[in-house]
Amino acid sequence: MSLRVVYSKSFGVKYKAPICSKAFILYAVITLLTFILPFLFCYRSNGLWLKYETYREQPRVQFKLQYLLYAETSDHTSPLICGNFPRTLQITDACSTIKVIEEDTNIDGKNEFLDLELYLTTNDTVDVLSIALLLIFDFKIQDMCLFEMESMVVINHSSGLPGGRLNVFGDLDLIQKLPLVCSTRRPIRINKPILLFESPDWLVNIYEEYSKRTHSTKLNNVLVKWTRGRSYQQPFVVKTKINYNSVEIMYKPKFWQVMKWAWIQYFSTLVLSVFVFKKIKKFVFTKHIVNTLIERSM
């Protein structure tokens, strides 16, 4: 004949001790360790405070129709320089034609790519050996962070063989040395001009100053095709297609996001700590390692 539980009652056992006793001091130490050790573990493992976070966003990018082309030729004394920018320097006016296409293919208000074609005219005795092309953009993000800046893309290529055409393909990418401090009300603006020609070695100076910026853009996933040989009557052609893909943005999280992440880390270790120290207290008091007054309730 099988039996069933029809009623149950637990018997309580309480272990009591005065405040000034070894038992109470041991209880206080165990209680403090239960809550402090998980905090120290999370803090020392760099997992408690969220220092930065990332997300992806497709930026709003627009070519400002400002460019600088610096071409080194077989005539080392006179490179070919041309461009379209507010502050001009003495240029050779060798860029006869430039074609620019920016297109929003999915009609979301953001351009997807830049298709640029530039024709460089030379005289009958000069071969093109090296190209440096600087393109200036307006770069904006606005989903979680309001940020805008004037940025640059540099295309460099050289060859020991005279060329007739340069094809370049790549993706515009964001470079960050510091995370953004995001705000939905106050946009962060970096509008310092890039193309400055005050120093004699102005191209090196432009590169140096741009490399110091905490936020900039560059061309990634670059594919280059250098076509050698051309008729002297034909211009040197530079054709580039730059894709405006989504970029990874690093930012400083706000207070509540930091606390949410900290609580998740702390609570996960606190559960284990409570379980372990509960077993320790049971062993210490039930084995009478310290003196206590036992009180049983029916």
Coordinates of C-alpha atoms in Angstrom, one line a residue:
M1 CA 0.0 0.0 0.0
S2 CA 1.6 3.4 -1.1
L3 CA 1.5 6.4 1.2
R4 CA 0.9 10.0 0.3
V5 CA 1.9 13.2 2.2
V6 CA -1.2 14.8 3.5
Y7 CA 0.4 17.4 5.7
S8 CA 3.9 18.7 6.4
K9 CA 5.5 21.1 9.0
S10 CA 9.0 22.4 9.2
F11 CA 10.9 22.6 12.4
G12 CA 13.0 25.8 12.7
V13 CA 16.4 26.0 14.3
K14 CA 17.9 29.3 15.2
Y15 CA 21.5 29.9 16.2
K16 CA 21.8 33.0 18.4
A17 CA 24.9 34.8 19.7
P18 CA 25.6 38.1 21.4
I19 CA 27.1 41.0 19.3
C20 CA 30.4 40.8 21.1
S21 CA 31.1 37.2 20.3
K22 CA 33.1 35.2 17.8
A23 CA 30.0 33.7 16.2
F24 CA 28.5 37.2 15.5
I25 CA 31.8 38.5 14.1
L26 CA 32.1 35.5 11.9
Y27 CA 28.6 36.0 10.7
A28 CA 29.3 39.7 9.9
V29 CA 32.5 38.8 8.0
I30 CA 30.7 36.1 5.9
T31 CA 27.8 38.5 5.1
L32 CA 30.2 41.2 4.0
L33 CA 32.3 38.8 1.9
T34 CA 29.1 37.6 0.2
F35 CA 28.4 41.0 -1.2
I36 CA 31.9 42.5 -1.5
L37 CA 33.7 39.6 -3.2
P38 CA 31.4 39.6 -6.4
F39 CA 32.0 43.4 -6.7
L40 CA 35.8 43.0 -6.4
F41 CA 35.8 40.1 -8.9
C42 CA 33.8 42.0 -11.5
Y43 CA 35.8 45.2 -11.0
R44 CA 39.2 43.6 -11.2
S45 CA 38.3 41.6 -14.3
N46 CA 37.4 44.8 -16.1
G47 CA 33.8 43.7 -16.6
L48 CA 31.9 45.9 -14.2
W49 CA 32.0 49.4 -15.7
L50 CA 31.2 49.7 -19.4
K51 CA 33.9 52.1 -20.7
Y52 CA 32.7 52.4 -24.3
E53 CA 30.1 50.8 -26.6
T54 CA 29.8 50.5 -30.4
Y55 CA 27.0 50.4 -32.9
R56 CA 26.8 50.5 -36.7
E57 CA 25.2 53.3 -38.8
Q58 CA 25.3 54.4 -42.4
P59 CA 26.5 58.0 -42.4
R60 CA 25.3 60.9 -44.5
V61 CA 28.2 61.5 -46.8
Q62 CA 28.5 64.2 -49.5
F63 CA 31.4 65.0 -51.7
K64 CA 32.2 68.8 -51.3
L65 CA 33.5 69.0 -54.9
Q66 CA 36.9 69.9 -53.4
Y67 CA 39.8 67.8 -54.6
L68 CA 43.6 68.0 -55.0
L69 CA 45.5 66.0 -57.5
Y70 CA 49.3 65.8 -57.3
A71 CA 50.9 63.8 -60.1
E72 CA 54.7 63.1 -60.3
T73 CA 55.9 62.7 -63.8
S74 CA 59.1 61.8 -65.6
D75 CA 60.0 65.5 -65.3
H76 CA 60.9 65.5 -61.6
T77 CA 61.2 69.3 -61.4
S78 CA 57.6 70.1 -62.3
P79 CA 54.8 67.9 -60.9
L80 CA 51.3 68.3 -62.2
I81 CA 49.0 69.9 -59.6
C82 CA 45.3 70.7 -60.0
G83 CA 42.3 71.0 -57.8
N84 CA 39.1 72.8 -56.8
F85 CA 39.2 74.3 -53.3
P86 CA 38.6 77.6 -51.6
R87 CA 42.3 78.4 -51.0
T88 CA 44.2 77.9 -54.2
L89 CA 47.9 77.6 -54.7
Q90 CA 49.9 77.9 -57.9
I91 CA 48.5 75.1 -60.0
T92 CA 49.3 73.7 -63.5
D93 CA 45.6 73.5 -64.4
A94 CA 46.1 70.1 -65.9
C95 CA 42.7 68.6 -64.9
S96 CA 40.7 69.2 -68.1
T97 CA 37.6 67.3 -67.1
I98 CA 36.1 65.9 -63.9
K99 CA 32.9 63.9 -63.7
V100 CA 31.1 63.3 -60.4
I101 CA 28.1 61.1 -59.6
E102 CA 26.6 60.5 -56.1
E103 CA 23.5 58.3 -56.0
D104 CA 20.9 57.3 -53.4
T105 CA 19.9 54.0 -54.8
N106 CA 17.5 52.9 -52.1
I107 CA 15.9 56.4 -51.7
D108 CA 16.6 56.7 -47.9
G109 CA 18.1 60.1 -48.1
K110 CA 21.7 58.9 -47.8
N111 CA 24.0 58.5 -50.8
E112 CA 25.4 55.0 -51.3
F113 CA 28.5 55.8 -53.4
L114 CA 30.7 58.3 -55.2
D115 CA 31.7 57.7 -58.8
L116 CA 34.4 60.1 -59.8
E117 CA 36.3 60.3 -63.1
L118 CA 39.2 62.8 -63.6
Y119 CA 41.2 63.5 -66.8
L120 CA 44.7 64.8 -66.4
T121 CA 46.3 66.4 -69.5
T122 CA 50.0 66.4 -70.0
N123 CA 52.4 67.5 -72.7
D124 CA 53.9 65.2 -75.3
T125 CA 57.1 64.3 -73.5
V126 CA 55.8 63.6 -69.9
D127 CA 54.9 60.3 -68.4
V128 CA 52.8 59.9 -65.2
L129 CA 54.5 57.8 -62.6
S130 CA 52.7 58.6 -59.3
I131 CA 49.3 59.9 -58.3
A132 CA 48.1 61.4 -55.0
L133 CA 44.4 62.4 -55.0
L134 CA 42.8 64.1 -52.0
L135 CA 39.0 64.2 -51.8
I136 CA 37.1 66.3 -49.3
F137 CA 33.7 65.2 -47.8
D138 CA 31.0 66.2 -45.4
F139 CA 30.5 63.3 -43.0
K140 CA 27.5 63.2 -40.6
I141 CA 26.0 60.6 -38.3
Q142 CA 22.7 61.2 -36.4
D143 CA 21.0 58.0 -35.1
M144 CA 22.4 57.8 -31.6
C145 CA 25.1 60.5 -31.8
L146 CA 24.9 63.8 -33.5
F147 CA 28.3 64.2 -35.1
E148 CA 29.5 66.0 -38.3
M149 CA 32.9 66.9 -39.7
E150 CA 34.8 67.8 -42.8
S151 CA 36.9 64.7 -43.7
M152 CA 39.3 63.5 -46.3
V153 CA 40.1 60.4 -48.4
V154 CA 43.6 60.0 -49.8
I155 CA 44.3 57.9 -52.8
N156 CA 48.0 57.2 -53.4
H157 CA 49.6 55.0 -56.0
S158 CA 53.0 54.9 -57.8
S159 CA 54.6 52.7 -60.3
G160 CA 58.0 52.3 -62.0
L161 CA 56.1 52.0 -65.3
P162 CA 54.5 55.0 -67.0
G163 CA 50.7 54.8 -66.6
G164 CA 47.7 55.7 -68.7
R165 CA 44.9 55.0 -66.2
L166 CA 44.3 54.4 -62.5
N167 CA 41.2 52.6 -61.3
V168 CA 40.5 52.6 -57.5
F169 CA 37.7 51.0 -55.6
G170 CA 37.1 51.1 -51.9
D171 CA 34.9 51.7 -48.9
L172 CA 34.7 54.9 -46.9
D173 CA 35.5 54.1 -43.2
L174 CA 35.5 56.1 -40.0
I175 CA 38.7 56.2 -37.9
Q176 CA 38.3 57.0 -34.2
K177 CA 41.1 57.5 -31.6
L178 CA 38.6 58.5 -28.9
P179 CA 34.9 57.5 -28.3
L180 CA 32.3 60.1 -29.0
V181 CA 30.4 61.7 -26.1
C182 CA 26.9 61.4 -27.6
S183 CA 24.2 63.9 -27.3
T184 CA 20.8 64.1 -29.0
R185 CA 20.7 67.9 -28.5
R186 CA 24.2 69.3 -29.1
P187 CA 25.9 68.0 -32.2
I188 CA 29.7 67.5 -32.2
R189 CA 31.3 69.5 -35.1
I190 CA 34.8 69.2 -36.5
N191 CA 35.0 71.9 -39.2
K192 CA 38.7 72.6 -39.2
P193 CA 39.8 73.1 -42.8
I194 CA 42.0 70.3 -44.2
L195 CA 43.6 71.7 -47.3
L196 CA 46.1 74.3 -46.1
F197 CA 49.0 75.5 -48.2
E198 CA 50.9 77.9 -46.0
S199 CA 54.1 75.8 -45.6
P200 CA 56.5 75.1 -48.5
D201 CA 56.1 71.4 -48.1
W202 CA 52.3 71.7 -48.0
L203 CA 51.4 68.2 -49.0
V204 CA 53.4 66.6 -46.1
N205 CA 51.9 69.2 -43.8
I206 CA 48.4 68.3 -44.8
Y207 CA 49.1 64.6 -44.2
E208 CA 50.7 65.3 -40.8
E209 CA 47.9 67.6 -39.5
Y210 CA 45.2 65.2 -40.7
S211 CA 46.9 62.2 -39.0
K212 CA 46.7 64.1 -35.6
R213 CA 42.9 64.3 -35.7
T214 CA 40.9 62.2 -33.2
H215 CA 38.2 61.5 -35.8
S216 CA 38.8 61.1 -39.5
T217 CA 38.0 58.9 -42.5
K218 CA 40.0 56.8 -44.8
L219 CA 39.6 54.4 -47.7
N220 CA 39.4 50.7 -46.7
N221 CA 39.2 47.5 -48.7
V222 CA 41.1 49.2 -51.5
L223 CA 41.4 47.6 -54.9
V224 CA 43.7 49.3 -57.4
K225 CA 44.4 48.7 -61.1
W226 CA 47.2 50.6 -62.7
T227 CA 47.1 50.5 -66.5
R228 CA 50.5 51.3 -68.1
G229 CA 51.1 53.0 -71.4
R230 CA 49.1 55.6 -73.2
S231 CA 49.2 57.8 -76.3
Y232 CA 50.7 61.2 -75.5
Q233 CA 47.7 62.8 -77.1
Q234 CA 45.4 61.1 -74.6
P235 CA 44.8 62.3 -71.0
F236 CA 45.7 60.3 -68.0
V237 CA 42.5 59.0 -66.5
V238 CA 41.8 58.5 -62.7
K239 CA 38.6 56.7 -62.0
T240 CA 37.5 55.9 -58.5
K241 CA 34.3 54.5 -56.9
I242 CA 33.9 54.9 -53.2
N243 CA 31.1 53.1 -51.4
Y244 CA 29.4 54.8 -48.4
N245 CA 28.7 51.7 -46.3
S246 CA 27.7 51.6 -42.7
V247 CA 30.5 52.3 -40.2
E248 CA 31.2 51.2 -36.6
I249 CA 30.9 54.1 -34.2
M250 CA 32.5 54.0 -30.8
Y251 CA 30.8 56.1 -28.0
K252 CA 30.8 56.6 -24.3
P253 CA 27.7 55.1 -22.7
K254 CA 25.5 57.1 -20.4
F255 CA 24.9 56.5 -16.7
W256 CA 21.9 54.2 -16.9
Q257 CA 23.5 52.1 -19.6
V258 CA 26.6 51.7 -17.5
M259 CA 24.5 50.7 -14.4
K260 CA 22.5 48.2 -16.4
W261 CA 25.6 46.5 -17.6
A262 CA 27.2 46.6 -14.1
W263 CA 24.1 45.1 -12.5
I264 CA 24.1 42.2 -14.9
Q265 CA 27.8 41.4 -14.2
Y266 CA 27.4 41.8 -10.4
F267 CA 24.2 39.9 -10.1
S268 CA 25.5 36.9 -12.0
T269 CA 28.4 36.5 -9.6
L270 CA 26.3 37.4 -6.5
V271 CA 24.1 34.4 -7.1
L272 CA 27.1 32.0 -6.9
S273 CA 28.6 33.9 -3.9
V274 CA 25.3 33.6 -1.9
F275 CA 25.1 29.9 -2.6
V276 CA 28.8 29.2 -1.6
F277 CA 28.7 31.3 1.6
K278 CA 25.3 29.9 2.6
K279 CA 27.0 26.4 2.6
I280 CA 29.9 27.8 4.6
K281 CA 27.6 29.3 7.3
K282 CA 25.7 26.0 7.5
F283 CA 28.9 24.1 8.0
V284 CA 30.3 26.5 10.6
F285 CA 27.2 26.7 12.8
T286 CA 25.8 23.2 12.5
K287 CA 29.2 21.7 13.3
H288 CA 29.5 24.0 16.4
I289 CA 32.8 25.5 15.3
V290 CA 31.8 28.6 17.3
N291 CA 29.6 28.7 20.4
T292 CA 26.0 29.7 19.8
L293 CA 22.6 29.4 21.6
I294 CA 20.3 27.0 19.7
E295 CA 16.6 27.8 19.7
R296 CA 14.1 25.3 18.2
S297 CA 10.6 26.3 17.2
M298 CA 7.8 23.8 16.7

